mmCIF file of C-alpha atoms in Angstrom:
data_model
loop_
_atom_site.group_PDB
_atom_site.id
_atom_site.type_symbol
_atom_site.label_atom_id
_atom_site.label_comp_id
_atom_site.label_asym_id
_atom_site.label_seq_id
_atom_site.Cartn_x
_atom_site.Cartn_y
_atom_site.Cartn_z
ATOM 1 C CA MET A 1040 -26.059 -34.162 11.359
ATOM 2 C CA PHE A 1041 -25.915 -30.384 10.928
ATOM 3 C CA LEU A 1042 -22.765 -29.208 9.228
ATOM 4 C CA VAL A 1043 -21.228 -25.881 8.443
ATOM 5 C CA SER A 1044 -18.692 -26.105 5.631
ATOM 6 C CA ARG A 1045 -16.605 -23.004 4.989
ATOM 7 C CA LYS A 1046 -14.192 -21.854 2.379
ATOM 8 C CA LEU A 1047 -12.737 -18.383 2.502
ATOM 9 C CA LEU A 1048 -11.820 -16.452 -0.582
ATOM 10 C CA VAL A 1049 -9.501 -13.548 0.101
ATOM 11 C CA SER A 1050 -8.605 -11.642 -3.017
ATOM 12 C CA GLN A 1051 -5.804 -9.118 -3.269
ATOM 13 C CA PHE A 1052 -5.957 -6.635 -6.074
ATOM 14 C CA VAL A 1053 -3.279 -4.324 -7.391
ATOM 15 C CA TYR A 1054 -4.830 -1.063 -8.450
ATOM 16 C CA GLN A 1055 -3.383 0.923 -11.321
ATOM 17 C CA LEU A 1056 -3.602 4.515 -10.247
ATOM 18 C CA ILE A 1057 -4.626 6.947 -12.950
ATOM 19 C CA PRO A 1058 -3.151 10.393 -12.305
ATOM 20 C CA ILE A 1059 -5.757 13.116 -12.440
ATOM 21 C CA SER A 1060 -5.631 16.845 -11.968
ATOM 22 C CA SER A 1061 -7.906 18.397 -9.362
ATOM 23 C CA ARG A 1062 -8.493 21.857 -7.990
ATOM 24 C CA MET A 1063 -9.488 22.638 -4.449
ATOM 25 C CA THR A 1064 -11.867 25.486 -3.936
ATOM 26 C CA SER A 1065 -10.724 28.487 -1.973
ATOM 27 C CA THR A 1066 -13.148 27.519 0.815
ATOM 28 C CA ILE A 1067 -11.462 24.157 1.298
ATOM 29 C CA LEU A 1068 -8.041 25.759 1.208
ATOM 30 C CA ASP A 1069 -9.121 28.230 3.857
ATOM 31 C CA ASP A 1070 -10.386 25.389 6.061
ATOM 32 C CA VAL A 1071 -7.112 23.519 5.641
ATOM 33 C CA GLU A 1072 -5.147 26.606 6.639
ATOM 34 C CA LYS A 1073 -7.305 27.173 9.704
ATOM 35 C CA MET A 1074 -6.784 23.598 10.879
ATOM 36 C CA LYS A 1075 -3.007 23.977 10.443
ATOM 37 C CA ILE A 1076 -2.657 20.547 8.967
ATOM 38 C CA ASN A 1077 0.768 18.941 8.980
ATOM 39 C CA GLN A 1078 1.917 15.969 6.994
ATOM 40 C CA PRO A 1079 2.505 12.840 9.146
ATOM 41 C CA THR A 1080 6.131 12.462 10.222
ATOM 42 C CA GLN A 1081 8.091 9.967 12.254
ATOM 43 C CA GLN A 1082 8.104 12.489 15.099
ATOM 44 C CA THR A 1083 4.306 12.430 15.313
ATOM 45 C CA LYS A 1084 3.173 11.510 18.805
ATOM 46 C CA LYS A 1085 0.348 9.141 19.646
ATOM 47 C CA GLY A 1086 -3.035 10.769 19.403
ATOM 48 C CA GLY A 1087 -2.504 12.327 15.971
ATOM 49 C CA LYS A 1088 -0.559 15.407 17.074
ATOM 50 C CA ASP A 1089 3.008 16.433 16.388
ATOM 51 C CA LYS A 1090 5.496 17.850 18.890
ATOM 52 C CA GLY A 1091 3.995 21.289 18.372
ATOM 53 C CA GLY A 1092 0.553 20.055 19.358
ATOM 54 C CA LYS A 1093 -0.860 20.561 15.865
ATOM 55 C CA LEU A 1094 -3.440 18.156 14.510
ATOM 56 C CA VAL A 1095 -2.091 15.687 11.941
ATOM 57 C CA LEU A 1096 -4.641 14.271 9.532
ATOM 58 C CA LYS A 1097 -3.835 10.675 8.708
ATOM 59 C CA CYS A 1098 -5.504 7.294 8.546
ATOM 60 C CA PRO A 1099 -5.219 4.961 11.553
ATOM 61 C CA LYS A 1100 -2.299 2.556 11.415
ATOM 62 C CA GLY A 1101 -3.003 -0.367 9.116
ATOM 63 C CA MET A 1102 -5.925 1.351 7.375
ATOM 64 C CA ARG A 1103 -6.185 3.490 4.263
ATOM 65 C CA ASP A 1104 -8.403 5.588 2.015
ATOM 66 C CA TYR A 1105 -9.439 4.589 -1.502
ATOM 67 C CA ASN A 1106 -9.778 7.195 -4.221
ATOM 68 C CA PRO A 1107 -12.504 7.203 -6.911
ATOM 69 C CA GLN A 1108 -10.358 5.322 -9.426
ATOM 70 C CA GLN A 1109 -9.586 2.550 -6.935
ATOM 71 C CA MET A 1110 -13.242 2.345 -5.898
ATOM 72 C CA ALA A 1111 -14.280 2.031 -9.551
ATOM 73 C CA VAL A 1112 -11.960 -0.975 -9.926
ATOM 74 C CA ARG A 1113 -13.229 -2.480 -6.673
ATOM 75 C CA GLU A 1114 -16.862 -2.161 -7.730
ATOM 76 C CA VAL A 1115 -16.198 -3.950 -11.008
ATOM 77 C CA VAL A 1116 -14.328 -6.748 -9.210
ATOM 78 C CA PHE A 1117 -16.993 -7.144 -6.513
ATOM 79 C CA ASP A 1118 -19.764 -7.223 -9.135
ATOM 80 C CA LYS A 1119 -18.016 -10.082 -10.942
ATOM 81 C CA ILE A 1120 -17.481 -11.991 -7.694
ATOM 82 C CA LYS A 1121 -21.159 -11.558 -6.724
ATOM 83 C CA LYS A 1122 -22.209 -12.735 -10.180
ATOM 84 C CA CYS A 1123 -20.263 -15.976 -9.699
ATOM 85 C CA PHE A 1124 -21.673 -16.508 -6.200
ATOM 86 C CA LYS A 1125 -25.236 -16.049 -7.479
ATOM 87 C CA LYS A 1126 -24.596 -18.365 -10.427
ATOM 88 C CA HIS A 1127 -23.952 -21.112 -7.882
ATOM 89 C CA GLY A 1128 -27.215 -20.376 -6.076
ATOM 90 C CA ALA A 1129 -25.845 -18.404 -3.123
ATOM 91 C CA VAL A 1130 -27.898 -15.731 -1.378
ATOM 92 C CA ASN A 1131 -26.582 -12.638 0.374
ATOM 93 C CA ILE A 1132 -26.889 -11.768 4.066
ATOM 94 C CA ASP A 1133 -25.411 -9.009 6.192
ATOM 95 C CA THR A 1134 -24.282 -9.090 9.818
ATOM 96 C CA PRO A 1135 -23.217 -6.324 12.242
ATOM 97 C CA VAL A 1136 -19.635 -5.145 12.176
ATOM 98 C CA MET A 1137 -19.650 -5.705 15.955
ATOM 99 C CA GLU A 1138 -20.483 -8.884 17.849
ATOM 100 C CA LEU A 1139 -20.708 -9.773 21.506
ATOM 101 C CA LYS A 1140 -17.158 -10.390 22.669
ATOM 102 C CA GLU A 1141 -18.057 -13.752 24.184
ATOM 103 C CA ILE A 1142 -19.235 -14.981 20.768
ATOM 104 C CA LEU A 1143 -15.903 -14.161 19.115
ATOM 105 C CA THR A 1144 -13.360 -15.039 21.799
ATOM 106 C CA GLY A 1145 -12.124 -18.603 21.937
ATOM 107 C CA LYS A 1146 -13.033 -19.307 18.295
ATOM 108 C CA TYR A 1147 -9.660 -18.507 16.710
ATOM 109 C CA GLY A 1148 -7.086 -20.174 18.965
ATOM 110 C CA GLU A 1149 -3.993 -18.037 19.449
ATOM 111 C CA ASP A 1150 -5.352 -15.508 16.955
ATOM 112 C CA SER A 1151 -8.044 -14.491 19.463
ATOM 113 C CA LYS A 1152 -5.536 -11.918 20.734
ATOM 114 C CA LEU A 1153 -5.946 -10.101 17.401
ATOM 115 C CA ILE A 1154 -9.606 -9.283 18.060
ATOM 116 C CA TYR A 1155 -10.402 -5.593 18.516
ATOM 117 C CA GLU A 1156 -12.177 -5.359 21.866
ATOM 118 C CA LEU A 1157 -14.425 -2.383 22.649
ATOM 119 C CA GLU A 1158 -15.396 -0.751 25.916
ATOM 120 C CA ASP A 1159 -18.632 -1.535 27.717
ATOM 121 C CA GLN A 1160 -21.524 -0.291 25.595
ATOM 122 C CA GLY A 1161 -24.637 -0.095 27.749
ATOM 123 C CA GLY A 1162 -23.942 -3.335 29.568
ATOM 124 C CA GLU A 1163 -22.679 -5.271 26.548
ATOM 125 C CA ILE A 1164 -19.010 -6.101 25.970
ATOM 126 C CA LEU A 1165 -18.485 -5.899 22.205
ATOM 127 C CA ALA A 1166 -15.705 -6.571 19.697
ATOM 128 C CA LEU A 1167 -15.174 -5.871 16.006
ATOM 129 C CA ARG A 1168 -15.661 -8.945 13.844
ATOM 130 C CA TYR A 1169 -12.447 -10.821 13.067
ATOM 131 C CA ASP A 1170 -13.903 -12.631 10.070
ATOM 132 C CA LEU A 1171 -17.316 -13.323 8.517
ATOM 133 C CA THR A 1172 -17.616 -16.994 9.447
ATOM 134 C CA VAL A 1173 -18.271 -16.802 13.194
ATOM 135 C CA PRO A 1174 -20.964 -14.116 12.712
ATOM 136 C CA PHE A 1175 -22.509 -16.370 10.057
ATOM 137 C CA ALA A 1176 -22.498 -19.337 12.451
ATOM 138 C CA ARG A 1177 -24.189 -17.124 15.045
ATOM 139 C CA TYR A 1178 -26.781 -16.062 12.449
ATOM 140 C CA VAL A 1179 -27.522 -19.679 11.514
ATOM 141 C CA ALA A 1180 -27.900 -20.811 15.150
ATOM 142 C CA MET A 1181 -29.920 -17.761 16.237
ATOM 143 C CA ASN A 1182 -32.369 -18.018 13.331
ATOM 144 C CA LYS A 1183 -32.497 -21.833 13.362
ATOM 145 C CA VAL A 1184 -31.529 -21.986 9.693
ATOM 146 C CA ARG A 1185 -31.455 -25.589 8.486
ATOM 147 C CA ASN A 1186 -30.057 -25.095 5.014
ATOM 148 C CA ILE A 1187 -28.447 -22.108 3.313
ATOM 149 C CA LYS A 1188 -25.777 -21.299 0.782
ATOM 150 C CA ARG A 1189 -24.769 -17.739 1.539
ATOM 151 C CA TYR A 1190 -22.206 -15.203 0.422
ATOM 152 C CA GLN A 1191 -21.055 -12.015 2.098
ATOM 153 C CA ILE A 1192 -18.538 -9.345 1.127
ATOM 154 C CA ALA A 1193 -17.667 -7.036 3.992
ATOM 155 C CA ARG A 1194 -14.910 -5.459 6.072
ATOM 156 C CA VAL A 1195 -13.228 -7.316 8.914
ATOM 157 C CA TYR A 1196 -10.720 -6.113 11.511
ATOM 158 C CA ARG A 1197 -7.584 -7.577 13.039
ATOM 159 C CA ARG A 1198 -5.336 -6.031 15.667
ATOM 160 C CA ASP A 1199 -2.246 -7.267 13.896
ATOM 161 C CA ASN A 1200 1.073 -5.617 13.128
ATOM 162 C CA PRO A 1201 0.287 -4.289 9.655
ATOM 163 C CA ALA A 1202 2.626 -4.567 6.690
ATOM 164 C CA MET A 1203 0.808 -2.442 4.141
ATOM 165 C CA THR A 1204 3.506 -2.850 1.487
ATOM 166 C CA LYS A 1205 2.784 -6.593 1.623
ATOM 167 C CA GLY A 1206 -0.991 -6.131 1.585
ATOM 168 C CA ARG A 1207 -1.508 -6.916 5.280
ATOM 169 C CA TYR A 1208 -3.943 -4.429 6.820
ATOM 170 C CA ARG A 1209 -5.906 -4.087 10.041
ATOM 171 C CA GLU A 1210 -9.060 -3.339 8.052
ATOM 172 C CA PHE A 1211 -9.762 -5.263 4.861
ATOM 173 C CA TYR A 1212 -12.478 -6.998 2.880
ATOM 174 C CA GLN A 1213 -13.248 -10.689 2.889
ATOM 175 C CA CYS A 1214 -15.312 -12.400 0.212
ATOM 176 C CA ASP A 1215 -16.971 -15.416 1.824
ATOM 177 C CA ILE A 1216 -19.232 -18.165 0.588
ATOM 178 C CA ASP A 1217 -20.425 -20.715 3.144
ATOM 179 C CA PHE A 1218 -22.680 -23.741 3.103
ATOM 180 C CA ALA A 1219 -24.820 -24.672 6.120
ATOM 181 C CA GLY A 1220 -26.862 -27.857 6.106
ATOM 182 C CA GLU A 1221 -26.502 -31.491 5.075
ATOM 183 C CA TYR A 1222 -24.688 -32.240 1.837
ATOM 184 C CA GLU A 1223 -23.011 -35.193 0.207
ATOM 185 C CA ASN A 1224 -19.494 -35.819 1.452
ATOM 186 C CA MET A 1225 -16.955 -33.364 -0.049
ATOM 187 C CA LEU A 1226 -19.587 -31.907 -2.415
ATOM 188 C CA THR A 1227 -19.409 -28.453 -0.861
ATOM 189 C CA ASP A 1228 -15.603 -28.481 -0.841
ATOM 190 C CA THR A 1229 -15.557 -29.362 -4.534
ATOM 191 C CA GLU A 1230 -18.028 -26.595 -5.360
ATOM 192 C CA CYS A 1231 -15.974 -24.050 -3.401
ATOM 193 C CA VAL A 1232 -12.915 -24.834 -5.521
ATOM 194 C CA LYS A 1233 -15.050 -24.525 -8.659
ATOM 195 C CA ILE A 1234 -16.363 -21.128 -7.471
ATOM 196 C CA VAL A 1235 -12.822 -19.839 -6.902
ATOM 197 C CA CYS A 1236 -11.873 -21.052 -10.395
ATOM 198 C CA ASP A 1237 -14.915 -19.340 -11.937
ATOM 199 C CA ILE A 1238 -14.126 -16.059 -10.191
ATOM 200 C CA LEU A 1239 -10.471 -15.997 -11.250
ATOM 201 C CA GLN A 1240 -11.454 -16.782 -14.836
ATOM 202 C CA GLU A 1241 -14.127 -14.080 -14.753
ATOM 203 C CA LEU A 1242 -11.450 -11.634 -13.577
ATOM 204 C CA ASP A 1243 -9.248 -12.740 -16.485
ATOM 205 C CA MET A 1244 -6.390 -13.820 -14.221
ATOM 206 C CA LYS A 1245 -4.830 -15.948 -17.000
ATOM 207 C CA GLU A 1246 -2.827 -18.782 -15.411
ATOM 208 C CA PHE A 1247 -3.349 -19.445 -11.716
ATOM 209 C CA THR A 1248 -2.937 -22.127 -9.085
ATOM 210 C CA ILE A 1249 -5.572 -22.908 -6.428
ATOM 211 C CA LYS A 1250 -4.178 -24.132 -3.115
ATOM 212 C CA VAL A 1251 -6.546 -25.996 -0.802
ATOM 213 C CA ASN A 1252 -6.186 -25.366 2.929
ATOM 214 C CA HIS A 1253 -8.147 -28.101 4.729
ATOM 215 C CA ARG A 1254 -7.795 -28.239 8.490
ATOM 216 C CA LYS A 1255 -8.952 -31.851 8.719
ATOM 217 C CA ILE A 1256 -6.065 -32.882 6.471
ATOM 218 C CA LEU A 1257 -3.663 -31.008 8.773
ATOM 219 C CA ASP A 1258 -5.250 -32.666 11.807
ATOM 220 C CA GLY A 1259 -4.694 -36.062 10.200
ATOM 221 C CA ILE A 1260 -1.019 -35.239 9.582
ATOM 222 C CA PHE A 1261 -0.579 -34.060 13.182
ATOM 223 C CA GLU A 1262 -2.263 -37.206 14.520
ATOM 224 C CA TYR A 1263 -0.025 -39.425 12.379
ATOM 225 C CA CYS A 1264 3.036 -37.562 13.706
ATOM 226 C CA GLY A 1265 1.946 -38.194 17.288
ATOM 227 C CA VAL A 1266 0.990 -34.603 18.146
ATOM 228 C CA PRO A 1267 -1.400 -34.424 21.142
ATOM 229 C CA GLU A 1268 -4.890 -33.289 20.102
ATOM 230 C CA LYS A 1269 -4.773 -30.350 22.528
ATOM 231 C CA ASP A 1270 -1.859 -28.911 20.514
ATOM 232 C CA PHE A 1271 -3.580 -29.101 17.109
ATOM 233 C CA ARG A 1272 -4.944 -25.514 17.104
ATOM 234 C CA PRO A 1273 -1.737 -23.740 18.261
ATOM 235 C CA ILE A 1274 0.299 -25.676 15.693
ATOM 236 C CA CYS A 1275 -2.250 -24.875 12.969
ATOM 237 C CA SER A 1276 -1.853 -21.175 13.776
ATOM 238 C CA ALA A 1277 1.932 -21.533 13.514
ATOM 239 C CA VAL A 1278 1.613 -23.298 10.136
ATOM 240 C CA ASP A 1279 -0.696 -20.522 8.859
ATOM 241 C CA LYS A 1280 2.063 -17.990 9.559
ATOM 242 C CA LEU A 1281 4.721 -19.850 7.542
ATOM 243 C CA ASP A 1282 3.794 -17.988 4.348
ATOM 244 C CA LYS A 1283 4.775 -14.724 6.057
ATOM 245 C CA GLU A 1284 8.331 -15.935 6.686
ATOM 246 C CA SER A 1285 11.095 -15.013 4.258
ATOM 247 C CA TRP A 1286 12.928 -18.367 4.670
ATOM 248 C CA LYS A 1287 16.212 -16.568 4.096
ATOM 249 C CA MET A 1288 19.254 -17.682 6.090
#
């Protein structure tokens, strides 16, 4: 039996911004003046222009820039995560940021509506990757890989309503490690928990709690409660969203 066992590690980091002084050259200032840049306001119309028709420079909704100090922190964190992945024998692969739409759609239940779809590109209907797991499954099937322990750290995209103050973006990084092949029962799941523990310790996170999200356990609970099998995926999606609720009356 050919199995693909996945565990997703999504890490959120709070960056401490270090104030720095910088000077813009007169050339840059001249260019800024010529472009008549305005600061984004609530009156800004769609298309990046204000009521006066002037260009407004801003990041797309749900996306952001990262300054050199933040990138320096990110590089250190990513290096430590990669070190832990490699210590457990994982190898790195890379996949395109775009996939054929038909490969992505139908794989995420109700969340399929959050996939960024693109216009026809030379006869191919494409979409931005929603996560790193489906592209990995495509890679394994296309290349007839029988056994691999792989990691990948890359951007993914979701057409969601962003809440940037809560760390929910439309563009963000995922740190994935996946096992494809035949392994002893629950061995890969146990190793995934150990990898998460190693990473958090390497990042000096002090005390932490690891919560295991296992869909088969949820399926067993739904079956015991008499939920029809056809409703498993929609209910799973609803359960996944519970953490976003305030639970305030």
